[in-house]
PDB file of C-alpha atoms in Angstrom:
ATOM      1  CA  UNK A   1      24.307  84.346  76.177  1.00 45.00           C
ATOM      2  CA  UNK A   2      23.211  81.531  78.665  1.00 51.00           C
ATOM      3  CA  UNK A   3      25.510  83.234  81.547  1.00 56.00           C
ATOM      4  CA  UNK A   4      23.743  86.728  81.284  1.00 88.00           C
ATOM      5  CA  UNK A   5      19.869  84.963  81.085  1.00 92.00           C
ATOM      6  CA  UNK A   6      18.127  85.564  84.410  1.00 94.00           C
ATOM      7  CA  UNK A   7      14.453  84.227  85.495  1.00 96.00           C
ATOM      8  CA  UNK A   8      13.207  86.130  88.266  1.00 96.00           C
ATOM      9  CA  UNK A   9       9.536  86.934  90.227  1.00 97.00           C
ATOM     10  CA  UNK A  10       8.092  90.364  88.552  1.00 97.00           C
ATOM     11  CA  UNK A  11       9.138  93.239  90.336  1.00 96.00           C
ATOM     12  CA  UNK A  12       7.603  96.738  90.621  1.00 95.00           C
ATOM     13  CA  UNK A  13       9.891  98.043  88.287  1.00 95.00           C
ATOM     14  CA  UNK A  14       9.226  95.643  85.791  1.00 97.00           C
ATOM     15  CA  UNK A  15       5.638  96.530  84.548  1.00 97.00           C
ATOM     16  CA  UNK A  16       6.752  99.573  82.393  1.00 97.00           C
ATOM     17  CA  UNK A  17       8.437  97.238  80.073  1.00 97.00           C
ATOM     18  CA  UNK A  18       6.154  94.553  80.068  1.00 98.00           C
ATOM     19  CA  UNK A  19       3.321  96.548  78.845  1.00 97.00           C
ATOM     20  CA  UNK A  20       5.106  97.560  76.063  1.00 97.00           C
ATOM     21  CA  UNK A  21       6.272  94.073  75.387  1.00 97.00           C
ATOM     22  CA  UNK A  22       2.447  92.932  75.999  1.00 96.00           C
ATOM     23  CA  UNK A  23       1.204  96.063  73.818  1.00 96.00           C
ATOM     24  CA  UNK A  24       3.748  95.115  70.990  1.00 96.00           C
ATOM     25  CA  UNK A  25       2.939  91.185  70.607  1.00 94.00           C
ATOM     26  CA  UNK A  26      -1.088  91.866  71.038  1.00 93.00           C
ATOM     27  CA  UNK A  27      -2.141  94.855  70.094  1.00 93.00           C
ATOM     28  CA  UNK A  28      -2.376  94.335  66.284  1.00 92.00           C
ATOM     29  CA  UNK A  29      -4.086  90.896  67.440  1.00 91.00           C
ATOM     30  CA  UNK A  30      -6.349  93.222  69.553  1.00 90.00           C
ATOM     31  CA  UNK A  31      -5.580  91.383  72.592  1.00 92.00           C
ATOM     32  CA  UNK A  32      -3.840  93.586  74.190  1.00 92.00           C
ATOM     33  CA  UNK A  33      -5.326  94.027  78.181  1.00 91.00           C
ATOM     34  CA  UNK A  34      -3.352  96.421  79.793  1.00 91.00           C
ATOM     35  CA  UNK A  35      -1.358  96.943  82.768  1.00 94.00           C
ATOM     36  CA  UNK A  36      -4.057  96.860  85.459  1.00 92.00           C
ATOM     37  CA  UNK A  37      -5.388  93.441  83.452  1.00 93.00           C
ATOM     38  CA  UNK A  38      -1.332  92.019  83.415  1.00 94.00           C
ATOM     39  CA  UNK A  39      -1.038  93.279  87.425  1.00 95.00           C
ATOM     40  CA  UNK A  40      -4.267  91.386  88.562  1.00 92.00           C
ATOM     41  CA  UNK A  41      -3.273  88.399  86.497  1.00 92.00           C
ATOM     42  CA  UNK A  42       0.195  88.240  88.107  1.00 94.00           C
ATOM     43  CA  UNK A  43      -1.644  88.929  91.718  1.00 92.00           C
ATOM     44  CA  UNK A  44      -3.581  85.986  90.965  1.00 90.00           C
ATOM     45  CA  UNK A  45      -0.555  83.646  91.319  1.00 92.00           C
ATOM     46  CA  UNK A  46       2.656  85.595  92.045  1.00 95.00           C
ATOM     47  CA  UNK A  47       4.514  82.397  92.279  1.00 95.00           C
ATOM     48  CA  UNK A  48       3.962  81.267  88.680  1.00 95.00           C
ATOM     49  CA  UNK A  49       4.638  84.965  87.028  1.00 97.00           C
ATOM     50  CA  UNK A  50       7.978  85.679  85.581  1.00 97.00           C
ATOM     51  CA  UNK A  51      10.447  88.192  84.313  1.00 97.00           C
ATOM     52  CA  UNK A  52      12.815  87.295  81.649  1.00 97.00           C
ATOM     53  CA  UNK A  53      16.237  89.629  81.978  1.00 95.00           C
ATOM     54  CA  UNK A  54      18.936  89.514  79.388  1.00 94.00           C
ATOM     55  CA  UNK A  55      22.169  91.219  80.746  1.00 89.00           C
ATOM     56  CA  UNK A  56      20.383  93.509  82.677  1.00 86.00           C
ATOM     57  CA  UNK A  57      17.342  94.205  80.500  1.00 91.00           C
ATOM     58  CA  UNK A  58      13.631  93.063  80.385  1.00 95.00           C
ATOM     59  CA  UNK A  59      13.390  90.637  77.474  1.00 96.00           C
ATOM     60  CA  UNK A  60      10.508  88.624  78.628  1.00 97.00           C
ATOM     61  CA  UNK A  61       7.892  87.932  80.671  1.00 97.00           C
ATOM     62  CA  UNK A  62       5.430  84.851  82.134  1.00 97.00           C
ATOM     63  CA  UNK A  63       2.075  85.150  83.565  1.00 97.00           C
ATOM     64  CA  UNK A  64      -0.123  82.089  84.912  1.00 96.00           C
ATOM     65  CA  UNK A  65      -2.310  81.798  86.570  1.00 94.00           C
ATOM     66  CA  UNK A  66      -4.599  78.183  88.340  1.00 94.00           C
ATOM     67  CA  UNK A  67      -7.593  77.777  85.712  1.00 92.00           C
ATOM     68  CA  UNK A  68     -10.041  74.717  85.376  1.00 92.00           C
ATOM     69  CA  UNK A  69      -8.566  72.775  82.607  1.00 93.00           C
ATOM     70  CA  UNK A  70     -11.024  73.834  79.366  1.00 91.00           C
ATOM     71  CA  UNK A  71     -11.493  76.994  80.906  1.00 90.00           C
ATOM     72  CA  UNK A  72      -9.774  80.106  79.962  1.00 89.00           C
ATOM     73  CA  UNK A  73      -9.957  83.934  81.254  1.00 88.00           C
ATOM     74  CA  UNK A  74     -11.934  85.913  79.670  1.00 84.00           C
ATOM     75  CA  UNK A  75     -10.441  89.058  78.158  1.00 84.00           C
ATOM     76  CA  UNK A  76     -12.805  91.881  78.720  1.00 76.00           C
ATOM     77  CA  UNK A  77     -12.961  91.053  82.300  1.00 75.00           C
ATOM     78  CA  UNK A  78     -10.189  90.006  85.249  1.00 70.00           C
ATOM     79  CA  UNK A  79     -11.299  87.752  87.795  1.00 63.00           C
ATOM     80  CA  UNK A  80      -9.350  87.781  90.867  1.00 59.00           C
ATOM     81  CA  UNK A  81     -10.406  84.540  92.643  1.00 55.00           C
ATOM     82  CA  UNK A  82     -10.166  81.411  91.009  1.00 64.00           C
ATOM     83  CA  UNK A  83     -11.578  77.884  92.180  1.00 71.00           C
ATOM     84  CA  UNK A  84      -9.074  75.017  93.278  1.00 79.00           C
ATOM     85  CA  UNK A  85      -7.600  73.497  90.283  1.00 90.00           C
ATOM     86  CA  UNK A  86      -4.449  71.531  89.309  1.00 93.00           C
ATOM     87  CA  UNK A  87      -4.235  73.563  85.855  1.00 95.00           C
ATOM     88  CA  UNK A  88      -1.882  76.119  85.406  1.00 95.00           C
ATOM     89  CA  UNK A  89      -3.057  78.198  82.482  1.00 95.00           C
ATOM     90  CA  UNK A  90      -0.040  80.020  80.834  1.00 96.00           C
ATOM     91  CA  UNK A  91      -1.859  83.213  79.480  1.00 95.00           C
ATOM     92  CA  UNK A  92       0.771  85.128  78.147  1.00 95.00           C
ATOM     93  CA  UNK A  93       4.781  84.601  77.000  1.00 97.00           C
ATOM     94  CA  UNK A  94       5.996  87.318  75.467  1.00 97.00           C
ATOM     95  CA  UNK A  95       9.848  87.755  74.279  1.00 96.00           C
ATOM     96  CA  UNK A  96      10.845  90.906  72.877  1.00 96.00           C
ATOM     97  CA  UNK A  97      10.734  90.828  68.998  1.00 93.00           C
ATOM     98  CA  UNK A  98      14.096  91.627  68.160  1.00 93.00           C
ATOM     99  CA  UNK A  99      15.474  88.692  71.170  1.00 93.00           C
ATOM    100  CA  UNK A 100      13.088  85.663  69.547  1.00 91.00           C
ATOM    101  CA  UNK A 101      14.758  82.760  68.159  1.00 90.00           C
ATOM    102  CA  UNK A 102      17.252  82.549  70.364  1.00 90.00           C
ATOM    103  CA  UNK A 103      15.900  80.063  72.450  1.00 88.00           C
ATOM    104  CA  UNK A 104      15.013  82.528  75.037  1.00 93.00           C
ATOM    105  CA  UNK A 105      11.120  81.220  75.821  1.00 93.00           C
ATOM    106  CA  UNK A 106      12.852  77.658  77.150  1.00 92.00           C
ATOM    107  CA  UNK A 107      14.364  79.770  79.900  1.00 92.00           C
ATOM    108  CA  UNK A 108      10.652  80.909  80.580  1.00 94.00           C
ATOM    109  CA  UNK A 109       8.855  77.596  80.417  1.00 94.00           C
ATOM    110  CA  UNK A 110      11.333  75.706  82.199  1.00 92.00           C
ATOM    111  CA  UNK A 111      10.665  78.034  84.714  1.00 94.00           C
ATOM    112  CA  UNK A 112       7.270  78.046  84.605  1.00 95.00           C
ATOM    113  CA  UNK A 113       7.021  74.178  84.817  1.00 93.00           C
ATOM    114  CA  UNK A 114       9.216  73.460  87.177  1.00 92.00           C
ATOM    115  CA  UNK A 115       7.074  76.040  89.491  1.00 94.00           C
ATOM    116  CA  UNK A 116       4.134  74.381  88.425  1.00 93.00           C
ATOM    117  CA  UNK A 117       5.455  71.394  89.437  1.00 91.00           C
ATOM    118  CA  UNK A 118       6.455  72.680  92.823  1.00 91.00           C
ATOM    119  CA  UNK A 119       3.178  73.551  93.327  1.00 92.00           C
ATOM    120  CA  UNK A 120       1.494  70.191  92.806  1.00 91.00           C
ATOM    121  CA  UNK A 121      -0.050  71.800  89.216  1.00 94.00           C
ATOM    122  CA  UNK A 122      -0.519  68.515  86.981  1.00 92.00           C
ATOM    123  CA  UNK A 123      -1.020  70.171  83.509  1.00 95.00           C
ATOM    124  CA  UNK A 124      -0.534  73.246  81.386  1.00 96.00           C
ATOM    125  CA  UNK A 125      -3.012  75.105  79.305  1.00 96.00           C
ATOM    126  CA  UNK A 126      -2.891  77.900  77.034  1.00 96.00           C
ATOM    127  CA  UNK A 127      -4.307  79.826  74.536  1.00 95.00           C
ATOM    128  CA  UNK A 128      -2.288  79.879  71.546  1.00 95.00           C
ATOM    129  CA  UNK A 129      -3.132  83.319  69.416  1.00 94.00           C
ATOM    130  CA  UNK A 130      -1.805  84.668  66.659  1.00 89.00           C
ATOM    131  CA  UNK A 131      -1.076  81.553  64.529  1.00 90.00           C
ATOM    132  CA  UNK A 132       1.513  80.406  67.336  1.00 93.00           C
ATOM    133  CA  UNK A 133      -0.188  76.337  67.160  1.00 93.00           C
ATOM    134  CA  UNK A 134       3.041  74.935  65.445  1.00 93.00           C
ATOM    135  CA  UNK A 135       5.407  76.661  68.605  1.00 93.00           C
ATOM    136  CA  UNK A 136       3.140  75.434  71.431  1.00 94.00           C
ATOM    137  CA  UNK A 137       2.829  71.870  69.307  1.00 94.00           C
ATOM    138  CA  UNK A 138       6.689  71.757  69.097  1.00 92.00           C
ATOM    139  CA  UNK A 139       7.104  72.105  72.866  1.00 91.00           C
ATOM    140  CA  UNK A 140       4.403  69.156  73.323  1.00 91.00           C
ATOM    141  CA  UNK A 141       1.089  70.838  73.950  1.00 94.00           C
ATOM    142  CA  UNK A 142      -1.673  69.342  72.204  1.00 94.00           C
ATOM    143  CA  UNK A 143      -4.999  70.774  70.725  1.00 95.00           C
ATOM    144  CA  UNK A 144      -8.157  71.209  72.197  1.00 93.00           C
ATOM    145  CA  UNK A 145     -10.777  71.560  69.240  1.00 85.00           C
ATOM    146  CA  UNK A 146     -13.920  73.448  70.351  1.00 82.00           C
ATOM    147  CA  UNK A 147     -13.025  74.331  73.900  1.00 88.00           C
ATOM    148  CA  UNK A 148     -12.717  78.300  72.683  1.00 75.00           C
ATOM    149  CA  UNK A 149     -15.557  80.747  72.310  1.00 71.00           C
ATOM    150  CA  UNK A 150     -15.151  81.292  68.215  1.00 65.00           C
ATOM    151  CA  UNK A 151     -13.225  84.596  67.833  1.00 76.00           C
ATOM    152  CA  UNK A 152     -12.728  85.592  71.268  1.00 79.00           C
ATOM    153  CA  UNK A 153      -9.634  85.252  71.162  1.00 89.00           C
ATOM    154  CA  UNK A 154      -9.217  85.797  67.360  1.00 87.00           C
ATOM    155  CA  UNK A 155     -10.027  83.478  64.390  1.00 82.00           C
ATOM    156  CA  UNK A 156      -7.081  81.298  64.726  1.00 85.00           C
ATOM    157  CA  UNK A 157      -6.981  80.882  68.298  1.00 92.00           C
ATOM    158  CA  UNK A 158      -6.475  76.857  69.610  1.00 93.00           C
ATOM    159  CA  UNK A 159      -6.759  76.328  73.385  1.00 95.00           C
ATOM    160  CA  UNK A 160      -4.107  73.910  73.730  1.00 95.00           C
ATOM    161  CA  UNK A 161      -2.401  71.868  76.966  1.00 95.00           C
ATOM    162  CA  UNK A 162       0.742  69.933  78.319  1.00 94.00           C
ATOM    163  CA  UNK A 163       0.450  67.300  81.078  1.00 93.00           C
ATOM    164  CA  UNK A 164       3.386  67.520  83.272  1.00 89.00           C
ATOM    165  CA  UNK A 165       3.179  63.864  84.104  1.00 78.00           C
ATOM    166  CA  UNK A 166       1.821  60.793  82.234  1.00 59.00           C
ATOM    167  CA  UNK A 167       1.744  57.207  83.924  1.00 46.00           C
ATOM    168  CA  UNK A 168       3.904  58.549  87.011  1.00 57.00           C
ATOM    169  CA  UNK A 169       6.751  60.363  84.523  1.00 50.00           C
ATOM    170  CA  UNK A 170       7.619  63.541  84.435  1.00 60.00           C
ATOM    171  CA  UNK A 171       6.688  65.080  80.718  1.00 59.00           C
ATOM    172  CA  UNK A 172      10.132  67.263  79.824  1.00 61.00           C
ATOM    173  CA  UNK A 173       8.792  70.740  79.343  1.00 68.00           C
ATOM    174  CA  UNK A 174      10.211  71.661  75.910  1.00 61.00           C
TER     175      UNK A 174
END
């Protein structure tokens, strides 16, 4: 499947599919934002948003976007300019359901954090929602306790981050 795995900038075209992808993995969370949300998110930092295409098709997206580390977006509003940082906050990865486990969200985060490292970003943060912990902890991120808002971004929500170097070396983005 490796051959036929493309990671690309969004395109127009894309945003059809990934607000249904967004509307499928957040909506029963409540979460979901909506396409003018995802589009100012992306137009935030075009250079760190991503589409995921398996032969052909949509099967994935990226969007991040420069946040103060301990900081995250707020939900219920989008805020266009953002303050010099060297945090990339990852606020959404979405693979379709029926493509997951197949390793697909490496091609994504590779991606991601090899842009983020082109652009002279020194860490990763995220929120992880929906009882994701153990897959952001598994690709090295590492908990935050009481950085979140309790329930803003649902009860089991962990702001969580990666640094991308420690001690001079590069920190393999897993």
């Amino acid at each position: 499947m490796n051959d036929a795995v493309r990671v690309r900038a969004i395109a127009e075209l894309d945003w059809t599919a990934i607000t249904a992808l967004e509307s499928r993995a957040y909506s029963r969370l409540g979460l979901s934002e909506g396409q003018a949300a995802l589009r100012a998110r992306r137009d935030t930092s075009p250079d760190t948003c991503f589409a995921l295409h398996v032969e052909g098709q949509l099967a994935g997206y990226v969007l991040a976007l420069p946040y103060p580390h301990g900081a995250y977006p707020d939900l219920r509003r989008v805020r266009r300019a953002v303050a010099p940082t060297r945090n990339l906050h990852l606020h959404d990865l979405v693979i379709a359901p029926e493509l997951r486990r197949r390793g697909l969200a490496r091609h994504l985060l590779d991606h991601l954090c090899a842009a983020a490292r082109a652009s002279a970003y020194d860490r990763l943060s995220l929120v992880s929602v929906g009882g994701a912990e153990a897959f952001w902890s598994a690709r090295g991120f590492s908990p935050h306790p009481g950085v979140l808002t309790p329930g803003e971004y649902g009860a089991n929500a962990v702001y969580m981050s990666l640094p991308l170097e420690v001690s001079g070396v590069r920190v393999p983005c897993l």
